[in-house]
PDB file of C-alpha atoms in Angstrom:
ATOM      1  CA  UNK A1388       0.000   0.000   0.000  1.00 55.00           C
ATOM      2  CA  UNK A1389       1.463   3.410  -1.078  1.00 58.00           C
ATOM      3  CA  UNK A1390       1.300   6.290   1.363  1.00 56.00           C
ATOM      4  CA  UNK A1391       0.790   9.881   0.041  1.00 59.00           C
ATOM      5  CA  UNK A1392       3.937  12.075  -0.129  1.00 55.00           C
ATOM      6  CA  UNK A1393       4.258  14.484   2.708  1.00 53.00           C
ATOM      7  CA  UNK A1394       5.446  17.952   1.578  1.00 57.00           C
ATOM      8  CA  UNK A1395       8.667  18.905   3.235  1.00 61.00           C
ATOM      9  CA  UNK A1396       9.147  22.424   4.623  1.00 60.00           C
ATOM     10  CA  UNK A1397      11.742  24.562   2.757  1.00 64.00           C
ATOM     11  CA  UNK A1398      15.072  24.738   4.452  1.00 71.00           C
ATOM     12  CA  UNK A1399      15.455  28.308   5.854  1.00 75.00           C
ATOM     13  CA  UNK A1400      19.219  28.256   5.386  1.00 73.00           C
ATOM     14  CA  UNK A1401      18.811  27.189   1.754  1.00 74.00           C
ATOM     15  CA  UNK A1402      16.324  29.966   1.117  1.00 73.00           C
ATOM     16  CA  UNK A1403      18.641  32.513   2.709  1.00 74.00           C
ATOM     17  CA  UNK A1404      21.518  31.282   0.583  1.00 75.00           C
ATOM     18  CA  UNK A1405      19.420  31.570  -2.563  1.00 77.00           C
ATOM     19  CA  UNK A1406      18.431  35.128  -1.645  1.00 78.00           C
ATOM     20  CA  UNK A1407      22.066  36.025  -1.068  1.00 79.00           C
ATOM     21  CA  UNK A1408      22.997  34.516  -4.437  1.00 78.00           C
ATOM     22  CA  UNK A1409      20.252  36.477  -6.210  1.00 80.00           C
ATOM     23  CA  UNK A1410      21.299  39.662  -4.405  1.00 81.00           C
ATOM     24  CA  UNK A1411      24.920  39.013  -5.332  1.00 80.00           C
ATOM     25  CA  UNK A1412      23.956  38.465  -8.963  1.00 76.00           C
ATOM     26  CA  UNK A1413      21.954  41.713  -8.917  1.00 77.00           C
ATOM     27  CA  UNK A1414      24.893  43.584  -7.343  1.00 78.00           C
ATOM     28  CA  UNK A1415      27.309  42.152  -9.896  1.00 81.00           C
ATOM     29  CA  UNK A1416      24.998  43.128 -12.732  1.00 81.00           C
ATOM     30  CA  UNK A1417      24.586  46.632 -11.319  1.00 81.00           C
ATOM     31  CA  UNK A1418      28.319  47.114 -10.727  1.00 82.00           C
ATOM     32  CA  UNK A1419      29.062  45.749 -14.183  1.00 84.00           C
ATOM     33  CA  UNK A1420      26.660  48.276 -15.717  1.00 81.00           C
ATOM     34  CA  UNK A1421      28.161  51.122 -13.665  1.00 79.00           C
ATOM     35  CA  UNK A1422      31.698  50.045 -14.583  1.00 81.00           C
ATOM     36  CA  UNK A1423      30.735  49.877 -18.256  1.00 83.00           C
ATOM     37  CA  UNK A1424      29.321  53.382 -18.083  1.00 80.00           C
ATOM     38  CA  UNK A1425      32.400  54.607 -16.206  1.00 82.00           C
ATOM     39  CA  UNK A1426      34.727  53.012 -18.740  1.00 79.00           C
ATOM     40  CA  UNK A1427      32.738  54.593 -21.533  1.00 78.00           C
ATOM     41  CA  UNK A1428      33.077  57.980 -19.809  1.00 79.00           C
ATOM     42  CA  UNK A1429      36.807  57.506 -19.313  1.00 81.00           C
ATOM     43  CA  UNK A1430      37.259  56.493 -22.938  1.00 81.00           C
ATOM     44  CA  UNK A1431      35.292  59.547 -24.055  1.00 81.00           C
ATOM     45  CA  UNK A1432      37.311  61.785 -21.722  1.00 82.00           C
ATOM     46  CA  UNK A1433      40.633  60.348 -22.923  1.00 84.00           C
ATOM     47  CA  UNK A1434      39.526  60.736 -26.534  1.00 84.00           C
ATOM     48  CA  UNK A1435      38.500  64.347 -25.920  1.00 82.00           C
ATOM     49  CA  UNK A1436      41.769  65.028 -24.097  1.00 83.00           C
ATOM     50  CA  UNK A1437      43.769  63.553 -26.986  1.00 83.00           C
ATOM     51  CA  UNK A1438      41.845  65.699 -29.468  1.00 83.00           C
ATOM     52  CA  UNK A1439      42.369  68.830 -27.355  1.00 82.00           C
ATOM     53  CA  UNK A1440      46.076  68.030 -27.014  1.00 84.00           C
ATOM     54  CA  UNK A1441      46.378  67.617 -30.783  1.00 82.00           C
ATOM     55  CA  UNK A1442      44.539  70.903 -31.316  1.00 82.00           C
ATOM     56  CA  UNK A1443      46.768  72.651 -28.770  1.00 82.00           C
ATOM     57  CA  UNK A1444      49.916  71.303 -30.410  1.00 81.00           C
ATOM     58  CA  UNK A1445      48.654  72.430 -33.799  1.00 82.00           C
ATOM     59  CA  UNK A1446      47.851  75.867 -32.398  1.00 81.00           C
ATOM     60  CA  UNK A1447      51.305  76.103 -30.838  1.00 79.00           C
ATOM     61  CA  UNK A1448      52.918  75.186 -34.151  1.00 81.00           C
ATOM     62  CA  UNK A1449      50.839  77.782 -35.961  1.00 78.00           C
ATOM     63  CA  UNK A1450      51.630  80.447 -33.351  1.00 75.00           C
ATOM     64  CA  UNK A1451      55.331  79.595 -33.539  1.00 74.00           C
ATOM     65  CA  UNK A1452      55.219  79.828 -37.309  1.00 76.00           C
ATOM     66  CA  UNK A1453      53.360  83.157 -37.207  1.00 72.00           C
ATOM     67  CA  UNK A1454      55.771  84.456 -34.598  1.00 68.00           C
ATOM     68  CA  UNK A1455      58.764  83.482 -36.732  1.00 69.00           C
ATOM     69  CA  UNK A1456      57.158  85.109 -39.758  1.00 70.00           C
ATOM     70  CA  UNK A1457      56.489  88.274 -37.763  1.00 66.00           C
ATOM     71  CA  UNK A1458      60.067  88.402 -36.504  1.00 68.00           C
ATOM     72  CA  UNK A1459      61.395  87.871 -39.997  1.00 70.00           C
ATOM     73  CA  UNK A1460      59.084  90.553 -41.346  1.00 69.00           C
ATOM     74  CA  UNK A1461      60.107  93.013 -38.630  1.00 67.00           C
ATOM     75  CA  UNK A1462      63.790  92.328 -39.249  1.00 69.00           C
ATOM     76  CA  UNK A1463      63.428  92.674 -43.026  1.00 72.00           C
ATOM     77  CA  UNK A1464      61.404  95.875 -42.812  1.00 69.00           C
ATOM     78  CA  UNK A1465      63.748  97.445 -40.291  1.00 66.00           C
ATOM     79  CA  UNK A1466      66.833  96.390 -42.241  1.00 70.00           C
ATOM     80  CA  UNK A1467      65.446  97.644 -45.567  1.00 75.00           C
ATOM     81  CA  UNK A1468      64.506 101.007 -44.048  1.00 74.00           C
ATOM     82  CA  UNK A1469      68.066 101.845 -43.039  1.00 77.00           C
ATOM     83  CA  UNK A1470      69.340 102.481 -46.589  1.00 77.00           C
ATOM     84  CA  UNK A1471      66.745 105.114 -47.629  1.00 81.00           C
ATOM     85  CA  UNK A1472      66.922 106.634 -44.158  1.00 80.00           C
ATOM     86  CA  UNK A1473      70.672 107.150 -44.513  1.00 83.00           C
ATOM     87  CA  UNK A1474      70.040 108.762 -47.881  1.00 84.00           C
ATOM     88  CA  UNK A1475      67.537 111.197 -46.394  1.00 85.00           C
ATOM     89  CA  UNK A1476      69.932 112.015 -43.561  1.00 84.00           C
ATOM     90  CA  UNK A1477      72.884 112.456 -45.887  1.00 85.00           C
ATOM     91  CA  UNK A1478      71.108 114.780 -48.329  1.00 83.00           C
ATOM     92  CA  UNK A1479      69.622 116.806 -45.468  1.00 85.00           C
ATOM     93  CA  UNK A1480      73.020 117.242 -43.870  1.00 85.00           C
ATOM     94  CA  UNK A1481      74.471 118.295 -47.226  1.00 84.00           C
ATOM     95  CA  UNK A1482      71.755 120.927 -47.614  1.00 83.00           C
ATOM     96  CA  UNK A1483      72.421 122.198 -44.129  1.00 82.00           C
ATOM     97  CA  UNK A1484      76.188 122.237 -44.637  1.00 83.00           C
ATOM     98  CA  UNK A1485      76.435 123.728 -48.128  1.00 83.00           C
ATOM     99  CA  UNK A1486      73.336 125.886 -48.464  1.00 80.00           C
ATOM    100  CA  UNK A1487      72.683 127.046 -44.925  1.00 79.00           C
ATOM    101  CA  UNK A1488      73.705 130.639 -45.674  1.00 78.00           C
ATOM    102  CA  UNK A1489      71.113 131.017 -48.422  1.00 79.00           C
ATOM    103  CA  UNK A1490      68.244 129.568 -46.416  1.00 82.00           C
ATOM    104  CA  UNK A1491      65.626 131.404 -44.514  1.00 83.00           C
ATOM    105  CA  UNK A1492      64.846 130.747 -40.877  1.00 86.00           C
ATOM    106  CA  UNK A1493      61.881 128.541 -41.759  1.00 88.00           C
ATOM    107  CA  UNK A1494      63.965 126.403 -44.123  1.00 86.00           C
ATOM    108  CA  UNK A1495      66.633 125.871 -41.463  1.00 84.00           C
ATOM    109  CA  UNK A1496      63.936 124.925 -38.961  1.00 87.00           C
ATOM    110  CA  UNK A1497      62.489 122.381 -41.405  1.00 87.00           C
ATOM    111  CA  UNK A1498      65.917 120.844 -41.990  1.00 85.00           C
ATOM    112  CA  UNK A1499      66.459 120.607 -38.239  1.00 84.00           C
ATOM    113  CA  UNK A1500      63.108 118.850 -37.843  1.00 85.00           C
ATOM    114  CA  UNK A1501      63.949 116.403 -40.640  1.00 87.00           C
ATOM    115  CA  UNK A1502      67.285 115.536 -39.020  1.00 85.00           C
ATOM    116  CA  UNK A1503      65.612 115.052 -35.642  1.00 82.00           C
ATOM    117  CA  UNK A1504      62.940 112.802 -37.161  1.00 82.00           C
ATOM    118  CA  UNK A1505      65.501 110.710 -39.048  1.00 84.00           C
ATOM    119  CA  UNK A1506      67.590 110.273 -35.884  1.00 82.00           C
ATOM    120  CA  UNK A1507      64.525 109.143 -33.968  1.00 79.00           C
ATOM    121  CA  UNK A1508      63.553 106.736 -36.742  1.00 81.00           C
ATOM    122  CA  UNK A1509      67.103 105.390 -36.876  1.00 81.00           C
ATOM    123  CA  UNK A1510      67.000 104.708 -33.134  1.00 79.00           C
ATOM    124  CA  UNK A1511      63.583 103.093 -33.519  1.00 79.00           C
ATOM    125  CA  UNK A1512      64.855 100.779 -36.270  1.00 80.00           C
ATOM    126  CA  UNK A1513      67.916  99.902 -34.216  1.00 79.00           C
ATOM    127  CA  UNK A1514      65.785  99.015 -31.198  1.00 77.00           C
ATOM    128  CA  UNK A1515      63.419  96.989 -33.369  1.00 77.00           C
ATOM    129  CA  UNK A1516      66.361  95.032 -34.782  1.00 77.00           C
ATOM    130  CA  UNK A1517      67.715  94.404 -31.286  1.00 76.00           C
ATOM    131  CA  UNK A1518      64.317  93.197 -30.122  1.00 78.00           C
ATOM    132  CA  UNK A1519      63.739  90.930 -33.126  1.00 75.00           C
ATOM    133  CA  UNK A1520      67.189  89.344 -32.728  1.00 76.00           C
ATOM    134  CA  UNK A1521      66.761  88.482 -29.058  1.00 78.00           C
ATOM    135  CA  UNK A1522      64.816  85.260 -29.602  1.00 73.00           C
ATOM    136  CA  UNK A1523      67.400  83.995 -32.082  1.00 71.00           C
ATOM    137  CA  UNK A1524      70.336  84.751 -29.772  1.00 74.00           C
ATOM    138  CA  UNK A1525      71.004  81.822 -27.398  1.00 81.00           C
ATOM    139  CA  UNK A1526      72.179  82.969 -23.956  1.00 85.00           C
ATOM    140  CA  UNK A1527      75.814  82.040 -23.397  1.00 87.00           C
ATOM    141  CA  UNK A1528      76.545  81.903 -19.672  1.00 89.00           C
ATOM    142  CA  UNK A1529      79.981  82.905 -18.418  1.00 91.00           C
ATOM    143  CA  UNK A1530      81.416  84.574 -15.304  1.00 93.00           C
ATOM    144  CA  UNK A1531      80.790  88.313 -15.557  1.00 93.00           C
ATOM    145  CA  UNK A1532      82.451  90.937 -13.380  1.00 94.00           C
ATOM    146  CA  UNK A1533      79.569  93.203 -12.456  1.00 94.00           C
ATOM    147  CA  UNK A1534      81.777  96.064 -11.145  1.00 94.00           C
ATOM    148  CA  UNK A1535      83.783  96.082 -14.385  1.00 95.00           C
ATOM    149  CA  UNK A1536      80.628  95.961 -16.501  1.00 95.00           C
ATOM    150  CA  UNK A1537      79.002  98.835 -14.595  1.00 95.00           C
ATOM    151  CA  UNK A1538      82.236 100.865 -14.734  1.00 95.00           C
ATOM    152  CA  UNK A1539      82.402 100.417 -18.520  1.00 95.00           C
ATOM    153  CA  UNK A1540      78.776 101.486 -18.953  1.00 96.00           C
ATOM    154  CA  UNK A1541      79.301 104.584 -16.805  1.00 96.00           C
ATOM    155  CA  UNK A1542      82.492 105.450 -18.688  1.00 95.00           C
ATOM    156  CA  UNK A1543      80.583 105.367 -21.982  1.00 94.00           C
ATOM    157  CA  UNK A1544      78.142 107.851 -20.475  1.00 94.00           C
ATOM    158  CA  UNK A1545      80.741 110.000 -18.706  1.00 94.00           C
ATOM    159  CA  UNK A1546      80.022 113.075 -20.856  1.00 94.00           C
ATOM    160  CA  UNK A1547      76.300 112.980 -20.030  1.00 93.00           C
ATOM    161  CA  UNK A1548      77.021 112.326 -16.357  1.00 94.00           C
ATOM    162  CA  UNK A1549      79.430 115.269 -16.213  1.00 94.00           C
ATOM    163  CA  UNK A1550      77.168 117.655 -18.153  1.00 93.00           C
ATOM    164  CA  UNK A1551      74.157 116.845 -15.978  1.00 93.00           C
ATOM    165  CA  UNK A1552      76.298 116.722 -12.808  1.00 94.00           C
ATOM    166  CA  UNK A1553      74.807 113.411 -11.845  1.00 94.00           C
ATOM    167  CA  UNK A1554      75.600 112.061  -8.394  1.00 95.00           C
ATOM    168  CA  UNK A1555      76.436 108.377  -8.899  1.00 95.00           C
ATOM    169  CA  UNK A1556      76.341 105.913  -6.004  1.00 95.00           C
ATOM    170  CA  UNK A1557      77.452 102.282  -6.308  1.00 95.00           C
ATOM    171  CA  UNK A1558      76.888  99.450  -3.843  1.00 94.00           C
ATOM    172  CA  UNK A1559      77.979  96.361  -5.735  1.00 92.00           C
ATOM    173  CA  UNK A1560      78.444  93.508  -3.290  1.00 88.00           C
ATOM    174  CA  UNK A1561      78.633  90.981  -6.136  1.00 82.00           C
ATOM    175  CA  UNK A1562      82.002  90.331  -7.762  1.00 82.00           C
ATOM    176  CA  UNK A1563      81.232  87.589 -10.275  1.00 89.00           C
ATOM    177  CA  UNK A1564      77.970  86.144 -11.457  1.00 89.00           C
ATOM    178  CA  UNK A1565      77.466  83.514 -14.156  1.00 90.00           C
ATOM    179  CA  UNK A1566      75.147  85.093 -16.681  1.00 91.00           C
ATOM    180  CA  UNK A1567      74.728  86.198 -20.282  1.00 92.00           C
ATOM    181  CA  UNK A1568      77.082  89.173 -20.557  1.00 93.00           C
ATOM    182  CA  UNK A1569      75.577  90.563 -23.754  1.00 90.00           C
ATOM    183  CA  UNK A1570      72.070  90.299 -22.319  1.00 92.00           C
ATOM    184  CA  UNK A1571      72.983  91.834 -18.967  1.00 94.00           C
ATOM    185  CA  UNK A1572      74.751  94.664 -20.797  1.00 94.00           C
ATOM    186  CA  UNK A1573      71.532  95.442 -22.683  1.00 92.00           C
ATOM    187  CA  UNK A1574      69.530  95.333 -19.448  1.00 94.00           C
ATOM    188  CA  UNK A1575      71.794  97.685 -17.497  1.00 96.00           C
ATOM    189  CA  UNK A1576      72.375  99.972 -20.491  1.00 93.00           C
ATOM    190  CA  UNK A1577      68.664 100.613 -20.902  1.00 92.00           C
ATOM    191  CA  UNK A1578      68.013 101.042 -17.185  1.00 95.00           C
ATOM    192  CA  UNK A1579      70.951 103.441 -16.727  1.00 95.00           C
ATOM    193  CA  UNK A1580      69.978 105.445 -19.830  1.00 91.00           C
ATOM    194  CA  UNK A1581      66.404 105.761 -18.557  1.00 91.00           C
ATOM    195  CA  UNK A1582      67.622 106.853 -15.127  1.00 93.00           C
ATOM    196  CA  UNK A1583      69.874 109.536 -16.637  1.00 93.00           C
ATOM    197  CA  UNK A1584      67.182 110.714 -19.042  1.00 91.00           C
ATOM    198  CA  UNK A1585      64.285 111.004 -16.611  1.00 90.00           C
ATOM    199  CA  UNK A1586      66.319 112.548 -13.770  1.00 91.00           C
ATOM    200  CA  UNK A1587      68.153 115.205 -15.783  1.00 89.00           C
ATOM    201  CA  UNK A1588      65.908 118.007 -14.460  1.00 89.00           C
ATOM    202  CA  UNK A1589      66.395 117.004 -10.813  1.00 90.00           C
ATOM    203  CA  UNK A1590      68.564 119.153  -8.576  1.00 90.00           C
ATOM    204  CA  UNK A1591      70.947 117.384  -8.566  1.00 93.00           C
ATOM    205  CA  UNK A1592      70.265 114.234 -10.626  1.00 93.00           C
ATOM    206  CA  UNK A1593      71.037 111.039  -8.724  1.00 94.00           C
ATOM    207  CA  UNK A1594      71.810 107.554  -9.990  1.00 96.00           C
ATOM    208  CA  UNK A1595      72.239 104.602  -7.655  1.00 96.00           C
ATOM    209  CA  UNK A1596      73.213 101.082  -8.723  1.00 96.00           C
ATOM    210  CA  UNK A1597      73.295  98.253  -6.203  1.00 96.00           C
ATOM    211  CA  UNK A1598      73.640  94.483  -6.318  1.00 94.00           C
ATOM    212  CA  UNK A1599      73.452  91.744  -3.721  1.00 93.00           C
ATOM    213  CA  UNK A1600      73.207  88.002  -3.421  1.00 90.00           C
ATOM    214  CA  UNK A1601      69.948  86.414  -2.376  1.00 89.00           C
ATOM    215  CA  UNK A1602      68.901  82.923  -1.369  1.00 88.00           C
ATOM    216  CA  UNK A1603      67.902  82.161  -4.952  1.00 87.00           C
ATOM    217  CA  UNK A1604      70.294  84.224  -7.060  1.00 91.00           C
ATOM    218  CA  UNK A1605      71.131  87.899  -7.499  1.00 93.00           C
ATOM    219  CA  UNK A1606      69.239  91.150  -7.074  1.00 95.00           C
ATOM    220  CA  UNK A1607      70.277  94.322  -8.913  1.00 96.00           C
ATOM    221  CA  UNK A1608      68.620  97.719  -8.496  1.00 96.00           C
ATOM    222  CA  UNK A1609      68.916 100.911 -10.552  1.00 96.00           C
ATOM    223  CA  UNK A1610      67.433 103.940  -8.790  1.00 96.00           C
ATOM    224  CA  UNK A1611      66.984 107.579  -9.841  1.00 94.00           C
ATOM    225  CA  UNK A1612      65.316 110.699  -8.470  1.00 94.00           C
ATOM    226  CA  UNK A1613      63.604 111.691 -11.691  1.00 90.00           C
ATOM    227  CA  UNK A1614      60.016 112.237 -12.757  1.00 89.00           C
ATOM    228  CA  UNK A1615      58.821 108.767 -11.738  1.00 87.00           C
ATOM    229  CA  UNK A1616      55.517 107.331 -12.930  1.00 86.00           C
ATOM    230  CA  UNK A1617      52.122 106.170 -11.713  1.00 85.00           C
ATOM    231  CA  UNK A1618      52.220 102.516 -10.647  1.00 88.00           C
ATOM    232  CA  UNK A1619      48.837 101.999 -12.280  1.00 87.00           C
ATOM    233  CA  UNK A1620      50.771 101.876 -15.550  1.00 81.00           C
ATOM    234  CA  UNK A1621      53.520  99.589 -14.299  1.00 86.00           C
ATOM    235  CA  UNK A1622      52.745  96.663 -16.616  1.00 85.00           C
ATOM    236  CA  UNK A1623      52.275  98.944 -19.589  1.00 85.00           C
ATOM    237  CA  UNK A1624      55.836 100.304 -19.534  1.00 85.00           C
ATOM    238  CA  UNK A1625      57.260  96.923 -20.615  1.00 84.00           C
ATOM    239  CA  UNK A1626      55.241  96.848 -23.829  1.00 79.00           C
ATOM    240  CA  UNK A1627      57.095  97.422 -27.068  1.00 74.00           C
ATOM    241  CA  UNK A1628      57.091 101.146 -27.961  1.00 69.00           C
ATOM    242  CA  UNK A1629      54.817 102.041 -25.049  1.00 68.00           C
ATOM    243  CA  UNK A1630      55.700 105.368 -23.460  1.00 69.00           C
ATOM    244  CA  UNK A1631      54.189 107.316 -20.582  1.00 67.00           C
ATOM    245  CA  UNK A1632      55.767 110.651 -21.591  1.00 63.00           C
ATOM    246  CA  UNK A1633      55.500 112.876 -24.628  1.00 59.00           C
ATOM    247  CA  UNK A1634      58.184 112.541 -27.307  1.00 58.00           C
ATOM    248  CA  UNK A1635      58.812 116.298 -27.223  1.00 54.00           C
ATOM    249  CA  UNK A1636      59.578 116.140 -23.488  1.00 56.00           C
ATOM    250  CA  UNK A1637      61.898 113.132 -23.465  1.00 60.00           C
ATOM    251  CA  UNK A1638      63.560 111.468 -26.421  1.00 63.00           C
ATOM    252  CA  UNK A1639      63.364 107.715 -26.872  1.00 61.00           C
ATOM    253  CA  UNK A1640      61.544 104.953 -28.720  1.00 67.00           C
ATOM    254  CA  UNK A1641      59.817 103.113 -25.886  1.00 69.00           C
ATOM    255  CA  UNK A1642      61.598  99.848 -26.701  1.00 80.00           C
ATOM    256  CA  UNK A1643      64.177  99.861 -23.910  1.00 84.00           C
ATOM    257  CA  UNK A1644      62.128  98.240 -21.162  1.00 89.00           C
ATOM    258  CA  UNK A1645      60.619  95.760 -23.626  1.00 89.00           C
ATOM    259  CA  UNK A1646      64.176  94.652 -24.427  1.00 89.00           C
ATOM    260  CA  UNK A1647      64.986  94.444 -20.704  1.00 92.00           C
ATOM    261  CA  UNK A1648      61.957  92.233 -20.068  1.00 92.00           C
ATOM    262  CA  UNK A1649      62.707  89.999 -23.069  1.00 90.00           C
ATOM    263  CA  UNK A1650      66.333  89.445 -22.005  1.00 92.00           C
ATOM    264  CA  UNK A1651      65.372  88.571 -18.447  1.00 93.00           C
ATOM    265  CA  UNK A1652      62.700  86.144 -19.648  1.00 91.00           C
ATOM    266  CA  UNK A1653      65.396  84.330 -21.631  1.00 90.00           C
ATOM    267  CA  UNK A1654      67.532  84.163 -18.489  1.00 91.00           C
ATOM    268  CA  UNK A1655      64.656  82.973 -16.300  1.00 91.00           C
ATOM    269  CA  UNK A1656      64.723  86.225 -14.340  1.00 93.00           C
ATOM    270  CA  UNK A1657      62.306  89.113 -13.971  1.00 93.00           C
ATOM    271  CA  UNK A1658      62.104  92.891 -13.724  1.00 94.00           C
ATOM    272  CA  UNK A1659      59.758  95.121 -11.757  1.00 94.00           C
ATOM    273  CA  UNK A1660      59.694  98.725 -10.612  1.00 92.00           C
ATOM    274  CA  UNK A1661      58.650 100.889  -7.687  1.00 93.00           C
ATOM    275  CA  UNK A1662      57.804 104.524  -8.325  1.00 90.00           C
ATOM    276  CA  UNK A1663      55.636 107.526  -7.614  1.00 89.00           C
ATOM    277  CA  UNK A1664      55.123 110.573  -9.829  1.00 90.00           C
ATOM    278  CA  UNK A1665      57.828 113.113  -9.048  1.00 88.00           C
ATOM    279  CA  UNK A1666      59.586 110.724  -6.644  1.00 90.00           C
ATOM    280  CA  UNK A1667      61.940 108.897  -8.987  1.00 91.00           C
ATOM    281  CA  UNK A1668      61.907 105.209  -9.863  1.00 93.00           C
ATOM    282  CA  UNK A1669      63.664 102.057  -8.707  1.00 95.00           C
ATOM    283  CA  UNK A1670      63.981  99.167 -11.127  1.00 96.00           C
ATOM    284  CA  UNK A1671      64.645  95.732  -9.696  1.00 96.00           C
ATOM    285  CA  UNK A1672      66.366  92.992 -11.687  1.00 95.00           C
ATOM    286  CA  UNK A1673      66.289  89.435 -10.374  1.00 95.00           C
ATOM    287  CA  UNK A1674      68.607  86.815 -11.870  1.00 94.00           C
ATOM    288  CA  UNK A1675      68.190  83.163 -10.869  1.00 90.00           C
ATOM    289  CA  UNK A1676      70.948  80.857  -9.737  1.00 77.00           C
ATOM    290  CA  UNK A1677      72.897  79.787  -6.673  1.00 61.00           C
ATOM    291  CA  UNK A1678      74.548  82.613  -4.757  1.00 48.00           C
ATOM    292  CA  UNK A1679      78.099  83.373  -5.819  1.00 44.00           C
ATOM    293  CA  UNK A1680      80.756  82.397  -3.315  1.00 49.00           C
ATOM    294  CA  UNK A1681      82.957  85.334  -4.231  1.00 45.00           C
ATOM    295  CA  UNK A1682      81.897  88.647  -2.785  1.00 42.00           C
ATOM    296  CA  UNK A1683      83.481  91.965  -2.035  1.00 42.00           C
ATOM    297  CA  UNK A1684      82.746  94.978   0.095  1.00 42.00           C
ATOM    298  CA  UNK A1685      80.246  97.384  -1.483  1.00 44.00           C
ATOM    299  CA  UNK A1686      81.827 100.004  -3.698  1.00 43.00           C
ATOM    300  CA  UNK A1687      81.657 103.474  -2.242  1.00 41.00           C
TER     301      UNK A1687
END
């Protein structure tokens, strides 16, 4: 005789295990979907980054090419202008020299204005050539005697210093510094010339040049007691051909500080100024590098 089957109660532990397995499968499926979406996002981000990098590199190449073309154009134009400019100057000087007696006052004034304009244009072309050549000139580092360099620059300007009765003060605690001599010469030449030019009406004009070692390199200052400037225009003065004064008041092309800034950028240094209108100006030059071990007492 067969007895009916008795249903057995489900095993609680087995049911719990099945629930855990289903939950695990759901979690795996969810995490897999999230990971797929994340991977897709990463792939899209990497692709976009690669495209942006390629665009940036292309833009840099184009900018470099345009910059080279602009430099070449500036050099060619400036170089080609010198020949006709010399002709204008030469013929004007001949008129002034040989026919001055037969000229009226207005004619002599016009000749004087032409000579002044040609001199200014010649200086402008020269500064433009200097500026355009800077990028092509690789800095050659060598030990430079700062006191000797400053002495040579002041000697070249001895006539101006004597005529204006400039009081010169030196405090050069640095003997030797490894730098680009040609570049540093351009920097100090322009800063000294500006100091002499803008302080010539002071009573008396004063020029102070100092240098010291710092924890990260060297610090040079050129100070004058001239007309100064408003610090609101500080960044503007380093632009090519930017001037804060009228050409009839002070001669110049406005390229000097642009050259200073360009040279120091090539050397990894920087330039900045402190000034107030009527209170003179102090220009700071910072050159990077380890402090020099050789020093001397400041020059009196």
